[in-house]
PDB file of C-alpha atoms in Angstrom:
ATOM      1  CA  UNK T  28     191.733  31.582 -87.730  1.00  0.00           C
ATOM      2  CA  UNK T  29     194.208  32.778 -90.149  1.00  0.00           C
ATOM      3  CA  UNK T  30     194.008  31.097 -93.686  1.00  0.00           C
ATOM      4  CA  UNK T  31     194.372  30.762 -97.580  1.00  0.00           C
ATOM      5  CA  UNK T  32     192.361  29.271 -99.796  1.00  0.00           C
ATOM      6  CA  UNK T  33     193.140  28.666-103.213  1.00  0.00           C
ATOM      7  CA  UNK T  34     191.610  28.282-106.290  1.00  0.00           C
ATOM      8  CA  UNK T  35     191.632  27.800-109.884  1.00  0.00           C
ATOM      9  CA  UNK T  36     194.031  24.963-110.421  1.00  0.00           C
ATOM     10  CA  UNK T  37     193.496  22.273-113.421  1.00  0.00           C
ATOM     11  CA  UNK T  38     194.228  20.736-116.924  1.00  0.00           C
ATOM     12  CA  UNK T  39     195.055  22.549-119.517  1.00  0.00           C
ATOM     13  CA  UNK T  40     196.700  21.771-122.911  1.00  0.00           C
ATOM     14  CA  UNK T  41     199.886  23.707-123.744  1.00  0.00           C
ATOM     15  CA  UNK T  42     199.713  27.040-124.984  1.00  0.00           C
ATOM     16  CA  UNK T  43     196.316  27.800-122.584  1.00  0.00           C
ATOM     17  CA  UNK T  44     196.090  29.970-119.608  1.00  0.00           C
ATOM     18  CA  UNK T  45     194.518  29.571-116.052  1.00  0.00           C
ATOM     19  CA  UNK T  46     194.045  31.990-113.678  1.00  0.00           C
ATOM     20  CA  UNK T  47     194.552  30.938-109.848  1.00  0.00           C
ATOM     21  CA  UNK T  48     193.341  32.939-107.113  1.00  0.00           C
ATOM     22  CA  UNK T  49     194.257  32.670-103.397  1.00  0.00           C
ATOM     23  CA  UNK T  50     192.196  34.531-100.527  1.00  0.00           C
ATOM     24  CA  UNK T  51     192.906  35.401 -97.328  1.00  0.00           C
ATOM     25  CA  UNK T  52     191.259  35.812 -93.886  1.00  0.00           C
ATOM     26  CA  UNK T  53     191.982  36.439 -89.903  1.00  0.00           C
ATOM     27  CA  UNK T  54     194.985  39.127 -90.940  1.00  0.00           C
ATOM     28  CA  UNK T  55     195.389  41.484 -93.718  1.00  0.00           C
ATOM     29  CA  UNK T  56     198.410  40.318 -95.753  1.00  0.00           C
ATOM     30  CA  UNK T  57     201.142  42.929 -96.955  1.00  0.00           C
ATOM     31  CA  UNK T  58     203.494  40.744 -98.768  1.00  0.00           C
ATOM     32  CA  UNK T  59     202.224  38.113-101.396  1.00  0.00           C
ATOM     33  CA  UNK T  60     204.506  35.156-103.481  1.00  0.00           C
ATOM     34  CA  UNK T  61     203.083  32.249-105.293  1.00  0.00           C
ATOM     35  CA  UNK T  62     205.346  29.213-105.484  1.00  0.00           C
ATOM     36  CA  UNK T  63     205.255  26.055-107.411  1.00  0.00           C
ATOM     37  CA  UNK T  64     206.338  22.226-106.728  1.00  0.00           C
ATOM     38  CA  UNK T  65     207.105  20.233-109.000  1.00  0.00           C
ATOM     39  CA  UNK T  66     206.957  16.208-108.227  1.00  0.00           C
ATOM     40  CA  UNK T  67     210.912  15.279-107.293  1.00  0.00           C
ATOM     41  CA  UNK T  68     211.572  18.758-107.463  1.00  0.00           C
ATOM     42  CA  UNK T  69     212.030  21.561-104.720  1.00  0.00           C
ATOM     43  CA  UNK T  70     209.535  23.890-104.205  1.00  0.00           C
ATOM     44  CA  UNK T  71     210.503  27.010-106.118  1.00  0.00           C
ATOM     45  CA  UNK T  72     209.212  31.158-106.119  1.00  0.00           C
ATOM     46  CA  UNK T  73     207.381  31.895-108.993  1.00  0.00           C
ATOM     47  CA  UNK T  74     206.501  35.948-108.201  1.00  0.00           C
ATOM     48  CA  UNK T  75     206.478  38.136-105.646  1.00  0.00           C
ATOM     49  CA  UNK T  76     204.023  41.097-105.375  1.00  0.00           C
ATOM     50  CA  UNK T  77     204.414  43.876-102.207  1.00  0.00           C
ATOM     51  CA  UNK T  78     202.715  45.957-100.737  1.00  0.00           C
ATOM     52  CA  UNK T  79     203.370  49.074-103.116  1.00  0.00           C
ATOM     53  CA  UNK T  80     202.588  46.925-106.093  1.00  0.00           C
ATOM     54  CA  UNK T  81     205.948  46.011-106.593  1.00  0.00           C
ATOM     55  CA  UNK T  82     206.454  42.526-108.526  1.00  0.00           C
ATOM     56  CA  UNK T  83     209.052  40.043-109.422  1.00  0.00           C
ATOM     57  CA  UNK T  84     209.195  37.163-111.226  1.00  0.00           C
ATOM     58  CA  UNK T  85     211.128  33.831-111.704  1.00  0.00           C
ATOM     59  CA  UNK T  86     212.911  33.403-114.605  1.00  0.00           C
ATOM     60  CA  UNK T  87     211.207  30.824-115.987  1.00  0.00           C
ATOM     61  CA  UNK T  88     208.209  32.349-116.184  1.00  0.00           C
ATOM     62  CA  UNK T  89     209.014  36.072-116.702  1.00  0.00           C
ATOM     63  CA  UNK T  90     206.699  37.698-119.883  1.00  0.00           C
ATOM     64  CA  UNK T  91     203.962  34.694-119.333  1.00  0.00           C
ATOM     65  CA  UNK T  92     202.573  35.226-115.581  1.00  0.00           C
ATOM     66  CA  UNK T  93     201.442  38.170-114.037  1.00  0.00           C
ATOM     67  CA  UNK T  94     201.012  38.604-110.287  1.00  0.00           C
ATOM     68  CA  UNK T  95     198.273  40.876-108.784  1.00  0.00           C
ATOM     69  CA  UNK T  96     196.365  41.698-105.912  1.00  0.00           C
ATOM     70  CA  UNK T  97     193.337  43.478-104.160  1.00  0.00           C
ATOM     71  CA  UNK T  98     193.695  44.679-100.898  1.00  0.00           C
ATOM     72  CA  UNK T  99     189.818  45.323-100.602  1.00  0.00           C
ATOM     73  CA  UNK T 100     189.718  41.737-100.929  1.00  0.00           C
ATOM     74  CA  UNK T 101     192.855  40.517 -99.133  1.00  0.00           C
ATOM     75  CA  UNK T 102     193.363  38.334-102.482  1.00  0.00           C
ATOM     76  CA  UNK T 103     196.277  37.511-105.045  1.00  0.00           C
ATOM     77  CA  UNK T 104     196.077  36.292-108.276  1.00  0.00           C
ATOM     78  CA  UNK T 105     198.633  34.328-110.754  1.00  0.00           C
ATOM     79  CA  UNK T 106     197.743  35.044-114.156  1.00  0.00           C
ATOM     80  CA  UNK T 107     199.190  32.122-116.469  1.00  0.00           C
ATOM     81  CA  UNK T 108     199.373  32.472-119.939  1.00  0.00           C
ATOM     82  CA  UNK T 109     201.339  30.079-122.859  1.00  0.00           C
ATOM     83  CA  UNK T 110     201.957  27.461-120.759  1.00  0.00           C
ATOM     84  CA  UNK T 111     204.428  24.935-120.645  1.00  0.00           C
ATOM     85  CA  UNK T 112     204.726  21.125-119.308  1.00  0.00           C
ATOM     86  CA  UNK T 113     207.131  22.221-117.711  1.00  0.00           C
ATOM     87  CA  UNK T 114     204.472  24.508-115.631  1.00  0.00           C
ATOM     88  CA  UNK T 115     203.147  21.343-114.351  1.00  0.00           C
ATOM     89  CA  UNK T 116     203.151  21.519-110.254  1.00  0.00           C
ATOM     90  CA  UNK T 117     201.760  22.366-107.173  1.00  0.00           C
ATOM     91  CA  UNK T 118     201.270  25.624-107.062  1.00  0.00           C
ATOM     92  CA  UNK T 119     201.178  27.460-103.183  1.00  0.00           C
ATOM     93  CA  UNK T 120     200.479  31.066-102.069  1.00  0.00           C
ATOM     94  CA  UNK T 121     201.893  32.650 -99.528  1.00  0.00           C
ATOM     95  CA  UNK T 122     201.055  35.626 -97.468  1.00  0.00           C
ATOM     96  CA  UNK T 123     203.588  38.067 -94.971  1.00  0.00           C
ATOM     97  CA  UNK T 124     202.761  40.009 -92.549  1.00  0.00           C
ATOM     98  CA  UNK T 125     205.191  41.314 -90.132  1.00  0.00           C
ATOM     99  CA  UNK T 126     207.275  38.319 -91.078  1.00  0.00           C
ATOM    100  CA  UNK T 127     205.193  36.010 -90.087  1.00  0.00           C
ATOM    101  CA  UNK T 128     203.963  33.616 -93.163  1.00  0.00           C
ATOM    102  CA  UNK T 129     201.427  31.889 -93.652  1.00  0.00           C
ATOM    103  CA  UNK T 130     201.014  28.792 -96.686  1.00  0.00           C
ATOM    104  CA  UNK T 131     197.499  28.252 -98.557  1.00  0.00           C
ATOM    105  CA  UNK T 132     196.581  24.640 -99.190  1.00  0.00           C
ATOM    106  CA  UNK T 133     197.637  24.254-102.887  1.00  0.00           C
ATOM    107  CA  UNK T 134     195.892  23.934-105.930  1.00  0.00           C
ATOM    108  CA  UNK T 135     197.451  21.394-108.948  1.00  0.00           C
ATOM    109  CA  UNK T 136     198.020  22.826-112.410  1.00  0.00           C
ATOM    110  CA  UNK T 137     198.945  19.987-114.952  1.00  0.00           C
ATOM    111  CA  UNK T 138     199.694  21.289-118.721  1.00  0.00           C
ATOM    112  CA  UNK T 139     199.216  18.095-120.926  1.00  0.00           C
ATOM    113  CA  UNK T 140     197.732  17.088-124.274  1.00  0.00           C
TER     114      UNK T 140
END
């Protein structure tokens, strides 16, 4: 069975950092983006990380997250740092291979006081 699982998700005040992690299993992934929804709001590509290590970033979020991965471990991670409220969502990974994607569960990040 081919899956994600994520991890890491919570509360945080702003200004903190979490770290999520998302692991995969039943195909090794070569393409890696987390996303984020946002209640009302579209869902939305945060980074993007391929296979040669390659990364890109949203906007919004550019000099505050930092995407990563371990191919030993068929894993990606989402560094957060100096978070926002405006961080607050769902946030999804997703892993490519050959096109063919396939959508972790999602893990809830809330930045509040």
């Amino acid at each position: 069975q081919v899956q994600l699982v994520e991890s890491g998700g919570g509360l945080v005040q702003p200004g903190g950092s979490l770290r999520l992690s998302c692991v995969g299993s039943g195909r090794i992934f070569t393409l890696w983006r987390w996303y984020r929804q946002a209640p009302g709001r579209q869902r939305e590509l945060v980074a993007v990380i391929h296979s040669g290590g390659i990364t890109n970033y949203a906007d919004s979020v550019k000099g505050r997250f930092t995407i990563s991965r371990d191919n030993a471990k068929n894993s990606v991670y989402l560094q957060m740092n100096s978070l926002k409220p405006e961080d607050t969502a769902v946030y999804y990974c997703n892993g490519e291979y050959l096109s063919v994607n396939t959508w972790g569960q999602g893990t809830q990040v809330t930045v509040s006081e």
